[in-house]
PDB file of C-alpha atoms in Angstrom:
ATOM      1  CA  MET A 701      44.907 -61.039   3.926  1.00  0.00           C
ATOM      2  CA  ALA A 702      44.343 -57.679   2.249  1.00  0.00           C
ATOM      3  CA  GLY A 703      41.074 -56.124   3.223  1.00  0.00           C
ATOM      4  CA  THR A 704      40.514 -58.223   6.343  1.00  0.00           C
ATOM      5  CA  GLY A 705      40.436 -55.130   8.543  1.00  0.00           C
ATOM      6  CA  LEU A 706      42.347 -56.912  11.299  1.00  0.00           C
ATOM      7  CA  LEU A 707      44.341 -55.184  13.979  1.00  0.00           C
ATOM      8  CA  ALA A 708      47.249 -52.849  13.279  1.00  0.00           C
ATOM      9  CA  LEU A 709      50.100 -51.949  15.638  1.00  0.00           C
ATOM     10  CA  ARG A 710      51.448 -48.406  15.518  1.00  0.00           C
ATOM     11  CA  THR A 711      55.221 -48.418  15.813  1.00  0.00           C
ATOM     12  CA  LEU A 712      55.496 -44.603  15.664  1.00  0.00           C
ATOM     13  CA  PRO A 713      52.918 -41.793  15.763  1.00  0.00           C
ATOM     14  CA  GLY A 714      51.161 -41.462  12.426  1.00  0.00           C
ATOM     15  CA  PRO A 715      50.446 -44.215   9.896  1.00  0.00           C
ATOM     16  CA  SER A 716      50.813 -47.867  10.844  1.00  0.00           C
ATOM     17  CA  TRP A 717      53.744 -49.864   9.519  1.00  0.00           C
ATOM     18  CA  VAL A 718      52.961 -53.210  11.189  1.00  0.00           C
ATOM     19  CA  ARG A 719      49.655 -55.098  11.136  1.00  0.00           C
ATOM     20  CA  GLY A 720      48.793 -58.653  12.109  1.00  0.00           C
ATOM     21  CA  SER A 721      46.253 -61.385  12.630  1.00  0.00           C
ATOM     22  CA  GLY A 722      45.494 -60.472  16.228  1.00  0.00           C
ATOM     23  CA  PRO A 723      46.732 -58.897  19.463  1.00  0.00           C
ATOM     24  CA  SER A 724      48.625 -62.006  20.564  1.00  0.00           C
ATOM     25  CA  VAL A 725      50.990 -62.133  17.594  1.00  0.00           C
ATOM     26  CA  LEU A 726      51.375 -58.347  17.589  1.00  0.00           C
ATOM     27  CA  SER A 727      52.361 -58.406  21.252  1.00  0.00           C
ATOM     28  CA  ARG A 728      54.652 -61.426  20.882  1.00  0.00           C
ATOM     29  CA  LEU A 729      56.563 -59.940  17.952  1.00  0.00           C
ATOM     30  CA  ARG A 730      56.570 -56.328  19.119  1.00  0.00           C
ATOM     31  CA  ASP A 731      60.360 -56.375  19.615  1.00  0.00           C
ATOM     32  CA  ALA A 732      61.099 -59.200  17.158  1.00  0.00           C
ATOM     33  CA  ALA A 733      59.699 -57.682  13.942  1.00  0.00           C
ATOM     34  CA  VAL A 734      60.411 -53.961  13.912  1.00  0.00           C
ATOM     35  CA  VAL A 735      60.024 -51.265  11.264  1.00  0.00           C
ATOM     36  CA  ARG A 736      61.749 -47.905  11.614  1.00  0.00           C
ATOM     37  CA  PRO A 737      60.355 -45.644   8.886  1.00  0.00           C
ATOM     38  CA  GLY A 738      62.491 -42.688   7.847  1.00  0.00           C
ATOM     39  CA  PHE A 739      65.679 -44.291   9.179  1.00  0.00           C
ATOM     40  CA  LEU A 740      67.523 -42.889   6.147  1.00  0.00           C
ATOM     41  CA  SER A 741      67.389 -39.304   5.013  1.00  0.00           C
ATOM     42  CA  THR A 742      66.785 -38.685   1.322  1.00  0.00           C
ATOM     43  CA  ALA A 743      70.461 -37.802   0.964  1.00  0.00           C
ATOM     44  CA  GLU A 744      71.542 -41.063   2.652  1.00  0.00           C
ATOM     45  CA  GLU A 745      69.258 -43.114   0.426  1.00  0.00           C
ATOM     46  CA  GLU A 746      70.759 -41.407  -2.631  1.00  0.00           C
ATOM     47  CA  THR A 747      74.288 -42.056  -1.316  1.00  0.00           C
ATOM     48  CA  LEU A 748      73.653 -45.795  -1.084  1.00  0.00           C
ATOM     49  CA  SER A 749      71.830 -45.976  -4.418  1.00  0.00           C
ATOM     50  CA  ARG A 750      74.606 -44.130  -6.253  1.00  0.00           C
ATOM     51  CA  GLU A 751      77.257 -46.410  -4.783  1.00  0.00           C
ATOM     52  CA  LEU A 752      75.380 -49.610  -5.608  1.00  0.00           C
ATOM     53  CA  GLU A 753      74.077 -48.757  -9.072  1.00  0.00           C
ATOM     54  CA  PRO A 754      77.328 -49.225 -11.105  1.00  0.00           C
ATOM     55  CA  GLU A 755      77.923 -52.708  -9.660  1.00  0.00           C
ATOM     56  CA  LEU A 756      74.300 -53.813 -10.009  1.00  0.00           C
ATOM     57  CA  ARG A 757      74.055 -52.516 -13.556  1.00  0.00           C
ATOM     58  CA  ARG A 758      76.772 -54.967 -14.615  1.00  0.00           C
ATOM     59  CA  ARG A 759      74.559 -57.881 -13.585  1.00  0.00           C
ATOM     60  CA  ARG A 760      71.489 -59.311 -15.289  1.00  0.00           C
ATOM     61  CA  TYR A 761      68.209 -59.979 -13.558  1.00  0.00           C
ATOM     62  CA  GLU A 762      67.721 -63.675 -12.848  1.00  0.00           C
ATOM     63  CA  TYR A 763      64.524 -65.699 -12.605  1.00  0.00           C
ATOM     64  CA  ASP A 764      65.625 -68.651 -10.527  1.00  0.00           C
ATOM     65  CA  HIS A 765      67.601 -68.867  -7.315  1.00  0.00           C
ATOM     66  CA  TRP A 766      69.721 -71.536  -5.692  1.00  0.00           C
ATOM     67  CA  ASP A 767      66.909 -72.239  -3.186  1.00  0.00           C
ATOM     68  CA  ALA A 768      64.009 -71.153  -5.491  1.00  0.00           C
ATOM     69  CA  ALA A 769      63.126 -68.320  -3.104  1.00  0.00           C
ATOM     70  CA  ILE A 770      63.511 -65.276  -5.392  1.00  0.00           C
ATOM     71  CA  HIS A 771      62.149 -64.316  -8.827  1.00  0.00           C
ATOM     72  CA  GLY A 772      63.351 -61.349 -10.903  1.00  0.00           C
ATOM     73  CA  PHE A 773      66.466 -60.353  -8.976  1.00  0.00           C
ATOM     74  CA  ARG A 774      70.133 -59.550  -9.080  1.00  0.00           C
ATOM     75  CA  GLU A 775      72.348 -59.592  -6.021  1.00  0.00           C
ATOM     76  CA  THR A 776      75.839 -59.152  -4.709  1.00  0.00           C
ATOM     77  CA  GLU A 777      77.829 -59.389  -1.504  1.00  0.00           C
ATOM     78  CA  LYS A 778      79.657 -56.152  -0.690  1.00  0.00           C
ATOM     79  CA  SER A 779      82.363 -55.576   1.908  1.00  0.00           C
ATOM     80  CA  ARG A 780      84.007 -52.362   0.677  1.00  0.00           C
ATOM     81  CA  TRP A 781      82.027 -49.156   1.140  1.00  0.00           C
ATOM     82  CA  SER A 782      82.610 -45.432   0.906  1.00  0.00           C
ATOM     83  CA  GLU A 783      83.086 -43.521   4.143  1.00  0.00           C
ATOM     84  CA  ALA A 784      79.558 -42.097   3.915  1.00  0.00           C
ATOM     85  CA  SER A 785      77.980 -45.512   3.393  1.00  0.00           C
ATOM     86  CA  ARG A 786      80.043 -47.055   6.199  1.00  0.00           C
ATOM     87  CA  ALA A 787      78.637 -44.449   8.556  1.00  0.00           C
ATOM     88  CA  ILE A 788      75.101 -45.466   7.543  1.00  0.00           C
ATOM     89  CA  LEU A 789      75.852 -49.157   8.094  1.00  0.00           C
ATOM     90  CA  GLN A 790      77.328 -48.379  11.504  1.00  0.00           C
ATOM     91  CA  ARG A 791      74.005 -46.749  12.425  1.00  0.00           C
ATOM     92  CA  VAL A 792      72.217 -49.925  11.302  1.00  0.00           C
ATOM     93  CA  GLN A 793      74.503 -52.014  13.494  1.00  0.00           C
ATOM     94  CA  ALA A 794      73.866 -49.777  16.514  1.00  0.00           C
ATOM     95  CA  ALA A 795      70.085 -49.795  15.956  1.00  0.00           C
ATOM     96  CA  ALA A 796      69.552 -53.497  15.217  1.00  0.00           C
ATOM     97  CA  PHE A 797      72.271 -55.606  16.815  1.00  0.00           C
ATOM     98  CA  GLY A 798      73.247 -56.205  20.415  1.00  0.00           C
ATOM     99  CA  PRO A 799      76.724 -55.442  21.771  1.00  0.00           C
ATOM    100  CA  GLY A 800      77.563 -59.158  21.885  1.00  0.00           C
ATOM    101  CA  GLN A 801      76.579 -59.842  18.275  1.00  0.00           C
ATOM    102  CA  THR A 802      79.171 -60.098  15.512  1.00  0.00           C
ATOM    103  CA  LEU A 803      78.084 -59.266  11.976  1.00  0.00           C
ATOM    104  CA  LEU A 804      79.024 -61.079   8.807  1.00  0.00           C
ATOM    105  CA  SER A 805      81.795 -59.122   7.131  1.00  0.00           C
ATOM    106  CA  SER A 806      79.894 -58.783   3.839  1.00  0.00           C
ATOM    107  CA  VAL A 807      76.572 -57.020   3.347  1.00  0.00           C
ATOM    108  CA  HIS A 808      73.979 -58.667   1.105  1.00  0.00           C
ATOM    109  CA  VAL A 809      72.566 -56.369  -1.582  1.00  0.00           C
ATOM    110  CA  LEU A 810      69.402 -57.589  -3.311  1.00  0.00           C
ATOM    111  CA  ASP A 811      67.884 -55.785  -6.303  1.00  0.00           C
ATOM    112  CA  LEU A 812      64.311 -56.826  -7.196  1.00  0.00           C
ATOM    113  CA  GLU A 813      62.886 -55.637 -10.486  1.00  0.00           C
ATOM    114  CA  ALA A 814      59.368 -54.188 -10.455  1.00  0.00           C
ATOM    115  CA  ARG A 815      57.873 -57.621 -11.281  1.00  0.00           C
ATOM    116  CA  GLY A 816      60.196 -59.442  -8.911  1.00  0.00           C
ATOM    117  CA  TYR A 817      59.210 -60.988  -5.595  1.00  0.00           C
ATOM    118  CA  ILE A 818      60.515 -63.160  -2.779  1.00  0.00           C
ATOM    119  CA  LYS A 819      58.651 -66.361  -1.919  1.00  0.00           C
ATOM    120  CA  PRO A 820      57.919 -67.455   1.672  1.00  0.00           C
ATOM    121  CA  HIS A 821      61.036 -68.896   3.288  1.00  0.00           C
ATOM    122  CA  VAL A 822      62.977 -69.099   6.549  1.00  0.00           C
ATOM    123  CA  ASP A 823      66.660 -68.255   6.161  1.00  0.00           C
ATOM    124  CA  SER A 824      68.915 -71.185   6.952  1.00  0.00           C
ATOM    125  CA  ILE A 825      70.776 -71.012  10.257  1.00  0.00           C
ATOM    126  CA  LYS A 826      73.862 -72.031   8.260  1.00  0.00           C
ATOM    127  CA  PHE A 827      73.969 -68.687   6.498  1.00  0.00           C
ATOM    128  CA  CYS A 828      72.907 -66.080   9.066  1.00  0.00           C
ATOM    129  CA  GLY A 829      72.403 -65.797  12.794  1.00  0.00           C
ATOM    130  CA  ALA A 830      69.630 -64.579  15.074  1.00  0.00           C
ATOM    131  CA  THR A 831      69.214 -61.053  13.649  1.00  0.00           C
ATOM    132  CA  ILE A 832      68.631 -59.716  10.132  1.00  0.00           C
ATOM    133  CA  ALA A 833      68.314 -55.993   9.405  1.00  0.00           C
ATOM    134  CA  GLY A 834      67.539 -54.469   6.016  1.00  0.00           C
ATOM    135  CA  LEU A 835      67.392 -50.992   4.508  1.00  0.00           C
ATOM    136  CA  SER A 836      64.792 -50.483   1.766  1.00  0.00           C
ATOM    137  CA  LEU A 837      65.608 -48.252  -1.220  1.00  0.00           C
ATOM    138  CA  LEU A 838      63.676 -46.915  -4.240  1.00  0.00           C
ATOM    139  CA  SER A 839      60.241 -48.530  -3.892  1.00  0.00           C
ATOM    140  CA  PRO A 840      57.771 -49.385  -1.120  1.00  0.00           C
ATOM    141  CA  SER A 841      56.900 -53.025  -0.554  1.00  0.00           C
ATOM    142  CA  VAL A 842      55.035 -55.279   1.854  1.00  0.00           C
ATOM    143  CA  MET A 843      56.814 -58.035   3.777  1.00  0.00           C
ATOM    144  CA  ARG A 844      54.533 -60.785   5.069  1.00  0.00           C
ATOM    145  CA  LEU A 845      55.512 -63.113   7.935  1.00  0.00           C
ATOM    146  CA  VAL A 846      53.534 -66.318   8.545  1.00  0.00           C
ATOM    147  CA  HIS A 847      54.056 -68.760  11.416  1.00  0.00           C
ATOM    148  CA  THR A 848      55.463 -72.003  10.043  1.00  0.00           C
ATOM    149  CA  GLN A 849      53.296 -74.185  12.320  1.00  0.00           C
ATOM    150  CA  GLU A 850      50.234 -71.942  12.752  1.00  0.00           C
ATOM    151  CA  PRO A 851      49.521 -70.297   9.362  1.00  0.00           C
ATOM    152  CA  GLY A 852      46.637 -68.339  10.850  1.00  0.00           C
ATOM    153  CA  GLU A 853      49.222 -66.258  12.728  1.00  0.00           C
ATOM    154  CA  TRP A 854      50.712 -63.596  10.466  1.00  0.00           C
ATOM    155  CA  LEU A 855      52.257 -60.175  10.425  1.00  0.00           C
ATOM    156  CA  GLU A 856      52.724 -57.655   7.604  1.00  0.00           C
ATOM    157  CA  LEU A 857      55.361 -54.922   7.503  1.00  0.00           C
ATOM    158  CA  LEU A 858      55.077 -51.846   5.307  1.00  0.00           C
ATOM    159  CA  LEU A 859      58.601 -51.103   4.063  1.00  0.00           C
ATOM    160  CA  GLU A 860      58.796 -47.620   2.625  1.00  0.00           C
ATOM    161  CA  PRO A 861      61.946 -46.256   0.928  1.00  0.00           C
ATOM    162  CA  GLY A 862      64.420 -45.191   3.585  1.00  0.00           C
ATOM    163  CA  SER A 863      63.000 -47.524   6.222  1.00  0.00           C
ATOM    164  CA  LEU A 864      64.863 -50.099   8.292  1.00  0.00           C
ATOM    165  CA  TYR A 865      63.320 -53.468   9.165  1.00  0.00           C
ATOM    166  CA  ILE A 866      64.661 -55.800  11.856  1.00  0.00           C
ATOM    167  CA  LEU A 867      63.819 -59.498  12.262  1.00  0.00           C
ATOM    168  CA  ARG A 868      65.126 -61.276  15.333  1.00  0.00           C
ATOM    169  CA  GLY A 869      64.299 -64.165  17.627  1.00  0.00           C
ATOM    170  CA  SER A 870      60.897 -65.724  16.959  1.00  0.00           C
ATOM    171  CA  ALA A 871      60.254 -63.567  13.876  1.00  0.00           C
ATOM    172  CA  ARG A 872      63.536 -64.823  12.439  1.00  0.00           C
ATOM    173  CA  TYR A 873      63.171 -68.533  13.263  1.00  0.00           C
ATOM    174  CA  ASP A 874      59.446 -69.335  13.649  1.00  0.00           C
ATOM    175  CA  PHE A 875      57.937 -67.283  10.812  1.00  0.00           C
ATOM    176  CA  SER A 876      58.516 -67.446   7.082  1.00  0.00           C
ATOM    177  CA  HIS A 877      58.878 -64.094   5.349  1.00  0.00           C
ATOM    178  CA  GLU A 878      58.263 -62.919   1.796  1.00  0.00           C
ATOM    179  CA  ILE A 879      58.079 -59.748  -0.312  1.00  0.00           C
ATOM    180  CA  LEU A 880      54.718 -59.616  -2.066  1.00  0.00           C
ATOM    181  CA  ARG A 881      54.568 -59.395  -5.856  1.00  0.00           C
ATOM    182  CA  ASP A 882      53.039 -56.266  -7.328  1.00  0.00           C
ATOM    183  CA  GLU A 883      49.548 -57.668  -7.968  1.00  0.00           C
ATOM    184  CA  GLU A 884      49.327 -58.845  -4.321  1.00  0.00           C
ATOM    185  CA  SER A 885      50.935 -55.750  -2.805  1.00  0.00           C
ATOM    186  CA  PHE A 886      48.340 -54.442  -0.351  1.00  0.00           C
ATOM    187  CA  PHE A 887      48.717 -53.274   3.226  1.00  0.00           C
ATOM    188  CA  GLY A 888      45.245 -53.817   4.579  1.00  0.00           C
ATOM    189  CA  GLU A 889      42.970 -51.962   2.154  1.00  0.00           C
ATOM    190  CA  ARG A 890      45.806 -49.787   0.919  1.00  0.00           C
ATOM    191  CA  ARG A 891      47.363 -50.581  -2.448  1.00  0.00           C
ATOM    192  CA  ILE A 892      51.186 -50.435  -2.342  1.00  0.00           C
ATOM    193  CA  PRO A 893      52.384 -50.245  -5.975  1.00  0.00           C
ATOM    194  CA  ARG A 894      55.673 -52.046  -6.436  1.00  0.00           C
ATOM    195  CA  GLY A 895      58.604 -50.676  -8.402  1.00  0.00           C
ATOM    196  CA  ARG A 896      62.219 -51.691  -8.474  1.00  0.00           C
ATOM    197  CA  ARG A 897      63.427 -52.308  -4.905  1.00  0.00           C
ATOM    198  CA  ILE A 898      66.953 -52.527  -3.511  1.00  0.00           C
ATOM    199  CA  SER A 899      67.530 -53.917  -0.038  1.00  0.00           C
ATOM    200  CA  VAL A 900      70.801 -53.624   1.873  1.00  0.00           C
ATOM    201  CA  ILE A 901      70.866 -56.454   4.401  1.00  0.00           C
ATOM    202  CA  CYS A 902      73.117 -56.868   7.434  1.00  0.00           C
ATOM    203  CA  ARG A 903      73.201 -60.236   9.202  1.00  0.00           C
ATOM    204  CA  SER A 904      74.570 -61.500  12.480  1.00  0.00           C
ATOM    205  CA  LEU A 905      77.098 -64.287  12.370  1.00  0.00           C
ATOM    206  CA  PRO A 906      75.744 -67.858  12.399  1.00  0.00           C
ATOM    207  CA  GLU A 907      76.648 -69.772  15.520  1.00  0.00           C
ATOM    208  CA  GLY A 908      80.026 -71.430  15.128  1.00  0.00           C
ATOM    209  CA  MET A 909      81.113 -69.418  12.074  1.00  0.00           C
ATOM    210  CA  GLY A 910      84.224 -67.241  12.124  1.00  0.00           C
ATOM    211  CA  PRO A 911      83.708 -63.570  11.176  1.00  0.00           C
ATOM    212  CA  GLY A 912      85.728 -63.849   7.985  1.00  0.00           C
ATOM    213  CA  ASN A 913      83.815 -66.836   6.624  1.00  0.00           C
ATOM    214  CA  SER A 914      81.036 -65.141   4.667  1.00  0.00           C
ATOM    215  CA  GLY A 915      81.263 -67.004   1.383  1.00  0.00           C
ATOM    216  CA  GLN A 916      78.073 -68.930   2.009  1.00  0.00           C
ATOM    217  CA  PRO A 917      75.000 -68.460  -0.233  1.00  0.00           C
ATOM    218  CA  PRO A 918      73.156 -65.368   1.041  1.00  0.00           C
ATOM    219  CA  PRO A 919      69.595 -65.404   2.365  1.00  0.00           C
ATOM    220  CA  ALA A 920      66.652 -63.927   0.471  1.00  0.00           C
ATOM    221  CA  CYS A 921      65.294 -60.989   2.408  1.00  0.00           C
TER     222      CYS A 921
END
């Protein structure tokens, strides 16, 4: 899909962060697949990275996953945060989730090495609800969404460090999503070199699950 020169949707003045296969899918997913570049300040990004690094460093990168969706990763579920990081996560909740939505008590932290990637998948409704929101740290990447029934319908999100992405509704349920590997990492004609990437992912509660029951296998996002 790189180099096709298809339409791009500007989410904020300046460069485009969302592009897709045509005006119909861009219009349909305007509020369902959202990128907010610059959501974190440099200081906030450093706060999260510093807090996560000691725990991640104790883990080895893995090359298979329970659902075969991720390659070259390490991950953890985190429920205890510093006061500064809690304030950041509260901003994520206010920006991405509705007042009637309850979040899973643990936050999924996914660390992809520079050669790592996430394969196309749709997160199981057993493990997360209608909204997923992720902060991107360290490295830019491209997330591609493809309709599960109409593969000609696709969207690509440019996720720069400090950005927030939100998937909800149709983008969450009807489209697979993936993080492109380094050799495929283009946003239109623009090469997006991949480095190590950490994502901090908040998820709404699956229907029928109590808020304390977050011991399920996490999604790959």
